[in-house]
Short mmCIF file of C-alpha atoms in Angstrom, two decimals:
data_model
loop_
_atom_site.label_atom_id
_atom_site.label_comp_id
_atom_site.label_asym_id
_atom_site.label_seq_id
_atom_site.Cartn_x
_atom_site.Cartn_y
_atom_site.Cartn_z
CA MET A 27 -144.38 181.32 -71.96
CA ARG A 28 -147.41 182.43 -69.96
CA PRO A 29 -149.55 185.13 -71.62
CA ASP A 30 -149.19 187.43 -68.60
CA PHE A 31 -145.41 187.16 -68.87
CA VAL A 32 -145.54 188.08 -72.56
CA ILE A 33 -147.58 191.17 -71.66
CA PHE A 34 -145.14 192.05 -68.89
CA TYR A 35 -142.18 191.56 -71.18
CA ARG A 36 -143.57 193.72 -73.94
CA MET A 37 -143.72 196.58 -71.48
CA LYS A 38 -139.90 196.50 -71.76
CA THR A 39 -139.98 197.36 -75.45
CA LYS A 40 -138.55 200.83 -74.85
CA ARG A 41 -135.55 199.36 -73.06
CA VAL A 42 -134.45 197.10 -75.90
CA ILE A 43 -134.98 199.93 -78.40
CA ASP A 44 -132.90 202.28 -76.23
CA PHE A 45 -130.10 199.70 -75.97
CA PHE A 46 -130.15 199.24 -79.75
CA PHE A 47 -130.12 202.99 -80.39
CA HIS A 48 -127.21 203.46 -78.00
CA SER A 49 -125.34 200.58 -79.66
CA VAL A 50 -125.62 201.81 -83.24
CA LYS A 51 -124.54 205.31 -82.22
CA ILE A 52 -121.18 203.89 -81.10
CA PRO A 53 -119.04 203.42 -84.23
CA SER A 54 -117.46 199.96 -84.51
CA PRO A 55 -116.26 199.23 -88.04
CA SER A 56 -114.20 196.06 -88.38
CA TYR A 57 -110.97 196.09 -86.34
CA ARG A 58 -112.08 199.29 -84.59
CA GLU A 59 -114.61 197.81 -82.17
CA ASN A 60 -112.89 198.71 -78.89
CA LYS A 61 -115.15 201.61 -77.89
CA TYR A 62 -118.25 199.46 -78.38
CA ARG A 63 -116.63 196.46 -76.68
CA ILE A 64 -115.86 198.57 -73.60
CA PHE A 65 -119.49 199.75 -73.54
CA LEU A 66 -120.64 196.11 -73.61
CA GLU A 67 -118.15 195.09 -70.92
CA LYS A 68 -119.57 197.70 -68.56
CA LYS A 69 -123.11 196.45 -69.24
CA LEU A 70 -121.98 192.86 -68.61
CA GLU A 71 -120.39 193.84 -65.31
CA LYS A 72 -123.73 195.24 -64.17
CA LEU A 73 -125.35 191.92 -65.09
CA GLY A 74 -122.81 190.09 -62.94
CA ALA A 75 -121.36 188.05 -65.78
CA GLU A 76 -117.98 186.36 -65.62
CA ILE A 77 -116.08 188.20 -68.36
CA ILE A 78 -113.22 186.79 -70.43
CA VAL A 79 -111.38 189.14 -72.79
CA GLU A 80 -109.51 187.34 -75.57
CA LYS A 81 -107.00 189.67 -77.19
CA SER A 82 -105.01 189.19 -80.38
CA GLU A 83 -103.01 191.45 -82.69
CA GLU A 84 -106.03 191.85 -84.96
CA GLY A 85 -108.64 192.60 -82.31
CA THR A 86 -110.46 191.46 -79.17
CA ASN A 87 -113.20 188.89 -78.66
CA LEU A 88 -115.47 189.09 -75.63
CA ILE A 89 -116.84 186.10 -73.72
CA ALA A 90 -119.38 186.52 -70.93
CA ARG A 91 -120.52 183.61 -68.81
CA PHE A 92 -123.83 183.22 -66.95
CA PRO A 93 -123.76 179.97 -64.90
CA SER A 94 -126.85 178.22 -63.54
CA LYS A 95 -127.38 175.89 -60.60
CA PHE A 96 -130.35 174.31 -62.38
CA SER A 97 -128.61 172.80 -65.43
CA ASN A 98 -125.28 171.90 -67.02
CA ASP A 99 -126.63 172.21 -70.56
CA TRP A 100 -124.65 175.22 -71.75
CA ILE A 101 -125.59 177.23 -74.81
CA GLY A 102 -123.56 179.94 -76.52
CA LEU A 103 -125.20 183.08 -77.91
CA SER A 104 -122.93 184.55 -80.55
CA ALA A 105 -122.96 187.87 -82.41
CA HIS A 106 -120.34 190.14 -83.94
CA MET A 107 -119.54 193.59 -82.58
CA ASP A 108 -118.30 195.11 -85.84
CA THR A 109 -120.21 196.70 -88.69
CA VAL A 110 -119.25 197.37 -92.29
CA GLU A 111 -117.33 200.57 -92.89
CA ASN A 112 -119.40 203.72 -92.49
CA GLY A 113 -116.74 206.34 -93.12
CA ASN A 114 -116.78 209.03 -90.46
CA GLU A 115 -120.52 209.45 -90.61
CA LYS A 116 -122.47 209.32 -87.35
CA ILE A 117 -125.39 206.88 -87.36
CA THR A 118 -128.68 208.45 -86.36
CA PRO A 119 -131.39 205.80 -85.83
CA VAL A 120 -134.97 206.87 -86.50
CA LEU A 121 -138.09 205.21 -85.05
CA ASP A 122 -140.96 205.46 -87.53
CA GLY A 123 -143.99 203.56 -86.29
CA ASN A 124 -142.96 199.92 -86.07
CA MET A 125 -139.78 200.40 -88.12
CA ILE A 126 -136.29 201.54 -87.18
CA TRP A 127 -134.24 203.11 -89.97
CA SER A 128 -131.05 205.11 -90.27
CA SER A 129 -131.32 208.73 -91.34
CA GLY A 130 -130.89 207.49 -94.92
CA GLU A 131 -127.33 208.77 -95.16
CA THR A 132 -125.63 205.83 -93.41
CA ILE A 133 -126.06 202.17 -92.64
CA LEU A 134 -128.16 201.37 -89.56
CA GLY A 135 -125.94 198.76 -87.92
CA ALA A 136 -128.72 196.26 -87.24
CA ASP A 137 -126.17 193.78 -88.57
CA ASN A 138 -125.41 192.59 -85.87
CA LYS A 139 -126.21 195.08 -83.10
CA SER A 140 -129.89 194.23 -83.15
CA THR A 141 -128.97 190.71 -82.04
CA ILE A 142 -126.62 191.96 -79.34
CA SER A 143 -129.47 194.14 -78.04
CA MET A 144 -131.75 191.08 -77.94
CA PHE A 145 -129.12 189.08 -76.02
CA PHE A 146 -128.75 191.75 -73.34
CA GLU A 147 -132.49 192.27 -72.98
CA ALA A 148 -133.04 188.50 -72.65
CA ALA A 149 -130.38 188.22 -69.93
CA LYS A 150 -131.77 191.19 -68.02
CA THR A 151 -135.36 189.92 -68.28
CA ILE A 152 -134.34 186.47 -67.01
CA GLN A 153 -132.59 188.02 -64.03
CA GLU A 154 -135.39 190.46 -63.18
CA ASN A 155 -138.06 187.76 -63.26
CA ASN A 156 -136.10 185.01 -61.47
CA ILE A 157 -136.50 182.66 -64.40
CA LYS A 158 -134.76 179.32 -63.96
CA HIS A 159 -132.42 179.09 -66.93
CA ARG A 160 -129.81 176.90 -68.51
CA PRO A 161 -126.23 178.22 -68.25
CA PHE A 162 -125.27 180.40 -71.19
CA GLU A 163 -122.43 182.41 -72.64
CA PHE A 164 -122.19 185.45 -74.88
CA LEU A 165 -119.56 184.96 -77.58
CA LEU A 166 -119.06 188.42 -79.07
CA THR A 167 -116.59 188.52 -81.94
CA PHE A 168 -114.69 191.22 -83.78
CA GLY A 169 -113.94 191.48 -87.50
CA GLU A 170 -116.80 189.32 -88.79
CA GLU A 171 -117.26 191.64 -91.76
CA LYS A 172 -113.58 191.15 -92.63
CA HIS A 173 -113.20 187.45 -93.37
CA LEU A 174 -114.85 186.25 -90.12
CA THR A 175 -111.57 187.02 -88.37
CA GLY A 176 -112.75 187.08 -84.76
CA ALA A 177 -114.48 183.71 -84.95
CA ARG A 178 -111.38 182.20 -86.57
CA LEU A 179 -109.25 183.38 -83.67
CA LEU A 180 -111.76 182.54 -80.92
CA ASN A 181 -110.33 179.62 -78.98
CA PRO A 182 -113.04 177.01 -78.18
CA GLU A 183 -111.09 176.07 -75.06
CA LYS A 184 -111.95 179.50 -73.64
CA PHE A 185 -115.69 178.78 -73.51
CA ILE A 186 -117.84 175.87 -72.36
CA SER A 187 -120.75 175.82 -74.82
CA ARG A 188 -120.74 173.37 -77.70
CA LYS A 189 -124.15 174.44 -78.99
CA ILE A 190 -124.06 177.94 -80.46
CA LEU A 191 -127.04 180.07 -81.48
CA LEU A 192 -126.51 183.00 -83.84
CA MET A 193 -128.97 185.49 -85.32
CA ASP A 194 -126.98 186.94 -88.19
CA ALA A 195 -129.10 186.45 -91.30
CA SER A 196 -131.42 188.95 -92.93
CA GLY A 197 -135.17 188.38 -93.02
CA LYS A 198 -138.08 188.36 -90.61
CA VAL A 199 -137.46 186.54 -87.34
CA GLY A 200 -138.34 182.85 -87.51
CA GLY A 201 -136.00 181.68 -90.26
CA ILE A 202 -133.36 178.99 -89.82
CA ILE A 203 -130.36 178.91 -92.17
CA GLU A 204 -130.24 175.30 -93.32
CA SER A 205 -127.26 175.66 -95.65
CA SER A 206 -124.40 178.02 -96.39
CA PRO A 207 -121.90 177.70 -99.25
CA THR A 208 -118.19 177.03 -99.25
CA HIS A 209 -116.45 180.26 -100.25
CA TYR A 210 -113.20 180.63 -102.21
CA SER A 211 -111.27 183.76 -103.17
CA PHE A 212 -108.82 183.79 -106.05
CA LYS A 213 -106.11 186.05 -107.40
CA ILE A 214 -104.64 185.64 -110.88
CA ILE A 215 -101.48 187.51 -111.89
CA VAL A 216 -101.08 187.70 -115.66
CA LYS A 217 -97.62 188.64 -116.92
CA GLY A 218 -96.97 190.27 -120.29
CA LYS A 219 -94.13 192.24 -121.79
CA LYS A 220 -93.85 196.02 -121.78
CA ALA A 221 -93.17 197.90 -125.03
CA HIS A 222 -93.91 201.26 -126.63
CA ALA A 223 -97.38 200.95 -128.15
CA GLY A 224 -96.63 203.28 -131.08
CA ILE A 225 -92.99 202.62 -131.92
CA GLU A 226 -92.47 198.88 -131.34
CA PRO A 227 -95.70 197.15 -130.23
CA GLU A 228 -94.44 193.93 -131.86
CA LYS A 229 -91.96 193.55 -129.01
CA GLY A 230 -94.72 193.70 -126.42
CA LYS A 231 -97.10 191.14 -124.99
CA ASN A 232 -100.44 192.58 -123.89
CA ALA A 233 -101.37 191.31 -120.41
CA ILE A 234 -104.80 192.98 -120.58
CA LYS A 235 -105.72 191.03 -123.72
CA ALA A 236 -104.67 187.77 -122.04
CA ALA A 237 -106.65 188.72 -118.93
CA ALA A 238 -109.75 189.35 -121.04
CA LEU A 239 -109.48 185.86 -122.52
CA ILE A 240 -109.12 184.36 -119.05
CA ILE A 241 -112.11 186.24 -117.64
CA THR A 242 -114.38 185.30 -120.54
CA SER A 243 -113.36 181.63 -120.24
CA PHE A 244 -115.28 181.43 -116.96
CA PRO A 245 -119.05 181.58 -116.47
CA ASP A 246 -120.31 184.64 -114.65
CA GLY A 247 -122.94 185.26 -112.00
CA ARG A 248 -125.21 182.40 -110.99
CA ILE A 249 -123.88 179.23 -112.58
CA SER A 250 -126.49 177.01 -110.94
CA PRO A 251 -129.06 177.37 -108.13
CA THR A 252 -126.30 176.69 -105.58
CA THR A 253 -123.17 178.10 -107.27
CA THR A 254 -122.01 181.64 -108.06
CA PHE A 255 -118.84 183.01 -109.68
CA ASN A 256 -117.71 186.63 -109.77
CA VAL A 257 -114.71 188.58 -111.02
CA GLY A 258 -114.83 191.62 -108.77
CA GLU A 259 -111.60 193.47 -109.40
CA ILE A 260 -109.09 193.95 -112.21
CA ARG A 261 -105.96 196.10 -112.12
CA GLY A 262 -103.35 196.69 -114.79
CA GLY A 263 -101.76 198.97 -117.30
CA GLY A 264 -100.27 202.38 -116.75
CA ALA A 265 -100.66 204.46 -119.89
CA THR A 266 -102.28 204.21 -123.31
CA ASN A 267 -98.91 204.33 -125.07
CA ILE A 268 -97.47 201.36 -123.19
CA VAL A 269 -98.22 197.70 -123.89
CA PRO A 270 -99.26 196.51 -120.39
CA ASP A 271 -96.98 193.95 -118.80
CA GLU A 272 -99.10 192.89 -115.80
CA VAL A 273 -102.75 192.50 -114.85
CA VAL A 274 -104.17 191.32 -111.53
CA ILE A 275 -107.60 189.67 -111.50
CA GLU A 276 -109.41 189.02 -108.22
CA GLY A 277 -112.69 187.27 -107.63
CA GLU A 278 -114.61 184.67 -105.70
CA PHE A 279 -116.91 181.69 -106.09
CA ARG A 280 -119.35 179.98 -103.75
CA SER A 281 -121.20 176.69 -103.81
CA THR A 282 -122.82 174.08 -101.63
CA GLU A 283 -121.99 171.40 -104.23
CA LYS A 284 -118.57 169.78 -103.86
CA ASP A 285 -118.48 168.61 -107.49
CA GLN A 286 -118.96 172.16 -108.78
CA ILE A 287 -116.34 173.52 -106.38
CA ASP A 288 -113.84 170.91 -107.54
CA GLU A 289 -114.57 171.72 -111.19
CA ILE A 290 -113.93 175.46 -110.73
CA VAL A 291 -110.80 174.83 -108.65
CA GLU A 292 -109.44 172.56 -111.37
CA GLN A 293 -110.18 175.13 -114.09
CA LEU A 294 -108.42 177.88 -112.15
CA MET A 295 -105.38 175.80 -111.32
CA ASN A 296 -105.04 174.64 -114.95
CA LEU A 297 -104.91 178.15 -116.40
CA ASN A 298 -101.13 177.88 -116.63
CA LEU A 299 -101.61 175.07 -119.17
CA GLN A 300 -103.51 177.43 -121.48
CA PHE A 301 -101.70 180.71 -120.87
CA GLU A 302 -98.04 181.56 -120.33
CA ASP A 303 -96.69 183.50 -117.36
CA ILE A 304 -99.69 183.13 -115.06
CA LYS A 305 -99.77 182.70 -111.30
CA THR A 306 -102.98 181.66 -109.55
CA ASP A 307 -103.52 181.94 -105.79
CA LEU A 308 -106.58 180.25 -104.32
CA VAL A 309 -107.84 180.55 -100.73
CA GLN A 310 -110.76 178.76 -99.08
CA ASP A 311 -112.30 181.50 -96.92
CA TYR A 312 -114.78 179.25 -95.16
CA LEU A 313 -116.36 175.84 -95.44
CA GLY A 314 -120.03 175.43 -96.24
CA TYR A 315 -122.50 173.34 -94.29
CA SER A 316 -125.97 171.81 -94.40
CA LEU A 317 -127.99 171.32 -91.22
CA LYS A 318 -129.53 168.00 -90.34
CA LYS A 319 -133.15 168.73 -89.49
CA GLU A 320 -133.26 165.68 -87.22
CA ASP A 321 -130.45 167.12 -85.05
CA SER A 322 -131.73 167.57 -81.48
CA PHE A 323 -130.54 171.20 -81.24
CA VAL A 324 -132.23 172.08 -84.53
CA LYS A 325 -135.43 170.40 -83.35
CA GLU A 326 -135.29 172.36 -80.10
CA ILE A 327 -134.92 175.64 -81.99
CA VAL A 328 -137.90 174.77 -84.21
CA GLN A 329 -140.06 174.16 -81.13
CA VAL A 330 -138.87 177.39 -79.48
CA ILE A 331 -139.79 179.43 -82.57
CA LYS A 332 -143.25 177.83 -82.54
CA LYS A 333 -143.59 178.56 -78.82
CA THR A 334 -142.88 182.20 -79.58
CA GLY A 335 -145.91 182.26 -81.88
CA LEU A 336 -144.02 182.19 -85.18
CA THR A 337 -143.89 179.68 -88.01
CA PRO A 338 -140.33 178.38 -88.37
CA HIS A 339 -139.00 178.04 -91.90
CA PHE A 340 -135.74 176.76 -93.31
CA THR A 341 -133.89 178.81 -95.89
CA ALA A 342 -130.59 178.60 -97.79
CA SER A 343 -128.04 181.40 -97.55
CA GLY A 344 -125.69 182.59 -100.26
CA GLY A 345 -123.32 184.08 -97.70
CA GLY A 346 -121.24 183.03 -94.73
CA SER A 347 -121.24 183.91 -91.05
CA ASP A 348 -119.39 183.04 -87.88
CA ALA A 349 -121.55 179.89 -87.87
CA ASN A 350 -119.43 178.52 -90.73
CA ILE A 351 -116.27 178.94 -88.68
CA PHE A 352 -117.80 177.52 -85.51
CA ARG A 353 -118.99 174.45 -87.40
CA GLU A 354 -115.50 174.01 -88.89
CA LYS A 355 -114.25 173.94 -85.28
CA GLY A 356 -116.65 171.08 -84.50
CA LEU A 357 -119.29 173.16 -82.71
CA ASN A 358 -123.01 172.74 -83.35
CA ALA A 359 -123.76 176.27 -84.57
CA VAL A 360 -127.15 177.30 -85.93
CA ASN A 361 -127.79 180.68 -87.54
CA LEU A 362 -131.23 182.32 -87.48
CA THR A 363 -132.72 185.34 -89.20
CA SER A 364 -132.62 188.44 -86.99
CA GLY A 365 -135.20 190.71 -88.61
CA MET A 366 -132.67 192.98 -90.30
CA ILE A 367 -133.58 194.06 -93.83
CA GLU A 368 -131.10 195.17 -96.52
CA PRO A 369 -128.00 195.10 -94.29
CA HIS A 370 -124.89 197.01 -95.44
CA THR A 371 -127.04 199.58 -97.27
CA TYR A 372 -128.54 202.96 -96.47
CA ASN A 373 -131.96 201.26 -96.67
CA GLU A 374 -131.10 198.96 -93.76
CA CYS A 375 -133.94 198.68 -91.25
CA ILE A 376 -135.56 196.43 -88.66
CA ALA A 377 -139.06 196.17 -87.23
CA VAL A 378 -139.59 196.68 -83.51
CA ASP A 379 -141.74 193.53 -83.59
CA ASP A 380 -138.69 191.57 -84.74
CA LEU A 381 -136.57 192.97 -81.91
CA ILE A 382 -139.25 191.78 -79.49
CA LYS A 383 -139.87 188.39 -81.08
CA GLY A 384 -136.14 187.75 -81.40
CA THR A 385 -135.68 188.49 -77.71
CA GLU A 386 -138.57 186.17 -76.84
CA ILE A 387 -136.93 183.36 -78.84
CA ILE A 388 -133.75 183.80 -76.81
CA ILE A 389 -135.64 183.91 -73.51
CA ASN A 390 -137.55 180.77 -74.45
CA ILE A 391 -134.44 178.82 -75.43
CA LEU A 392 -132.69 179.77 -72.19
CA SER A 393 -135.65 179.29 -69.85
CA LEU A 394 -136.24 176.16 -67.80
CA SER A 395 -139.43 177.49 -66.21
CA GLU A 396 -141.90 180.36 -66.13
CA PRO A 397 -141.00 183.38 -63.97
CA GLU A 398 -141.60 182.92 -60.26
#
C-alpha cells in the first residue's frame, strides 16, 4: 500500500469509529439480531451489494456479494452479528484516547462488531478509491455465541467463496489462530432412591453422594497444555429431610489431542460399569483443527499482515469460532485476532489503532492494485 494512501485512509478513522459506535448501540444478543441485521442490510444496499438473506427457524444469516471484473478468486469475510447476553442494559461506548471502552456497566460488543465495522470500512474505502479488487462476500452469521448456530445452518451452496477470513479472536491485530480444540459437552443423570432422611434413610439411595464420587473421579481444569475438563453445573435434591433421588451433572472438555479426547470419552461412557442407574449423554459441539503453515491462503495472510506493517504471529486458541464449523464443511477458514481485549466482560475494550490496522489488513487482502 502506498504511503500516501495510508495517510489518506487514516483520515477516515472517525468513520470506522462512528460505524462501530452505532453498531454496539444496537442490541443484538444471540437469536435476537434482527434489528442489527436490518441496519446492516440497509448499509449493504447503499454499497450496491447483492444481498442474500438465509432464514431459518432459529435466526437469519446475511450474505452480501461484491463481484469483480478483475478476478475470479473469491474470498469470504465472515463475522457474527450477535453478542453475549447483556440484559436490558444499553451499551454506551466511550472513546478515551486511543481506547474504546464500554461505560463499565455492560459489555462493549467488540466481539464481533469491531470486525463487522472493519469489513464495511474496507468495502467503502475500496469503492471510493477505485481500487481493483478480488471478488468478495460478507458472511454474517447469527447465534455464534450460542453453539455457533448460524454457521452450522449456513448453506455453502448459497455462497461462492471457499477461502474464508475471520477476525474473531482476542488479542492485538496480527495474530493467526493456528489451532483450535475439539469441544464436547456432556450430561450425566445420576439416579438414586428417595426416602425420608430422618425416619427411614436406610431405604434411600443418595444420588448426590454418587454424583460427588463421579465428579471427583475426573481430573479438573487444565489436564495438559492442550486439554481442559470442567464440571460447570450440578442440580439435584429438594429438601434437607429427603434423600435425593436424582442429580444432573453438566460439563465440557476440550482438546487438540485425539488420544486424550478418546480417553475422556471412554471414561465417561464407562461410568455405567462403575455406578448403577446412570445415563450419560455426550455431544461433540465442534471439531478442532490445526492450520498448515505451508497452505497458500495462510501464506498469503502472513504476507498481508507484514505488508500492513505488523509482525504476524501464530497462536493456539482454547475456544471455538465459526471457523471450526466452516472447516468442518470443507472450507479453508482462517481466524485472526481482531484487537478486542477481555470480550464478554465489562472490561472489554479495543484500541482505535487495531480498528485501523484490522481494516488495512482487509483492504490489502482484497486489493489487486493501488488506488487509481
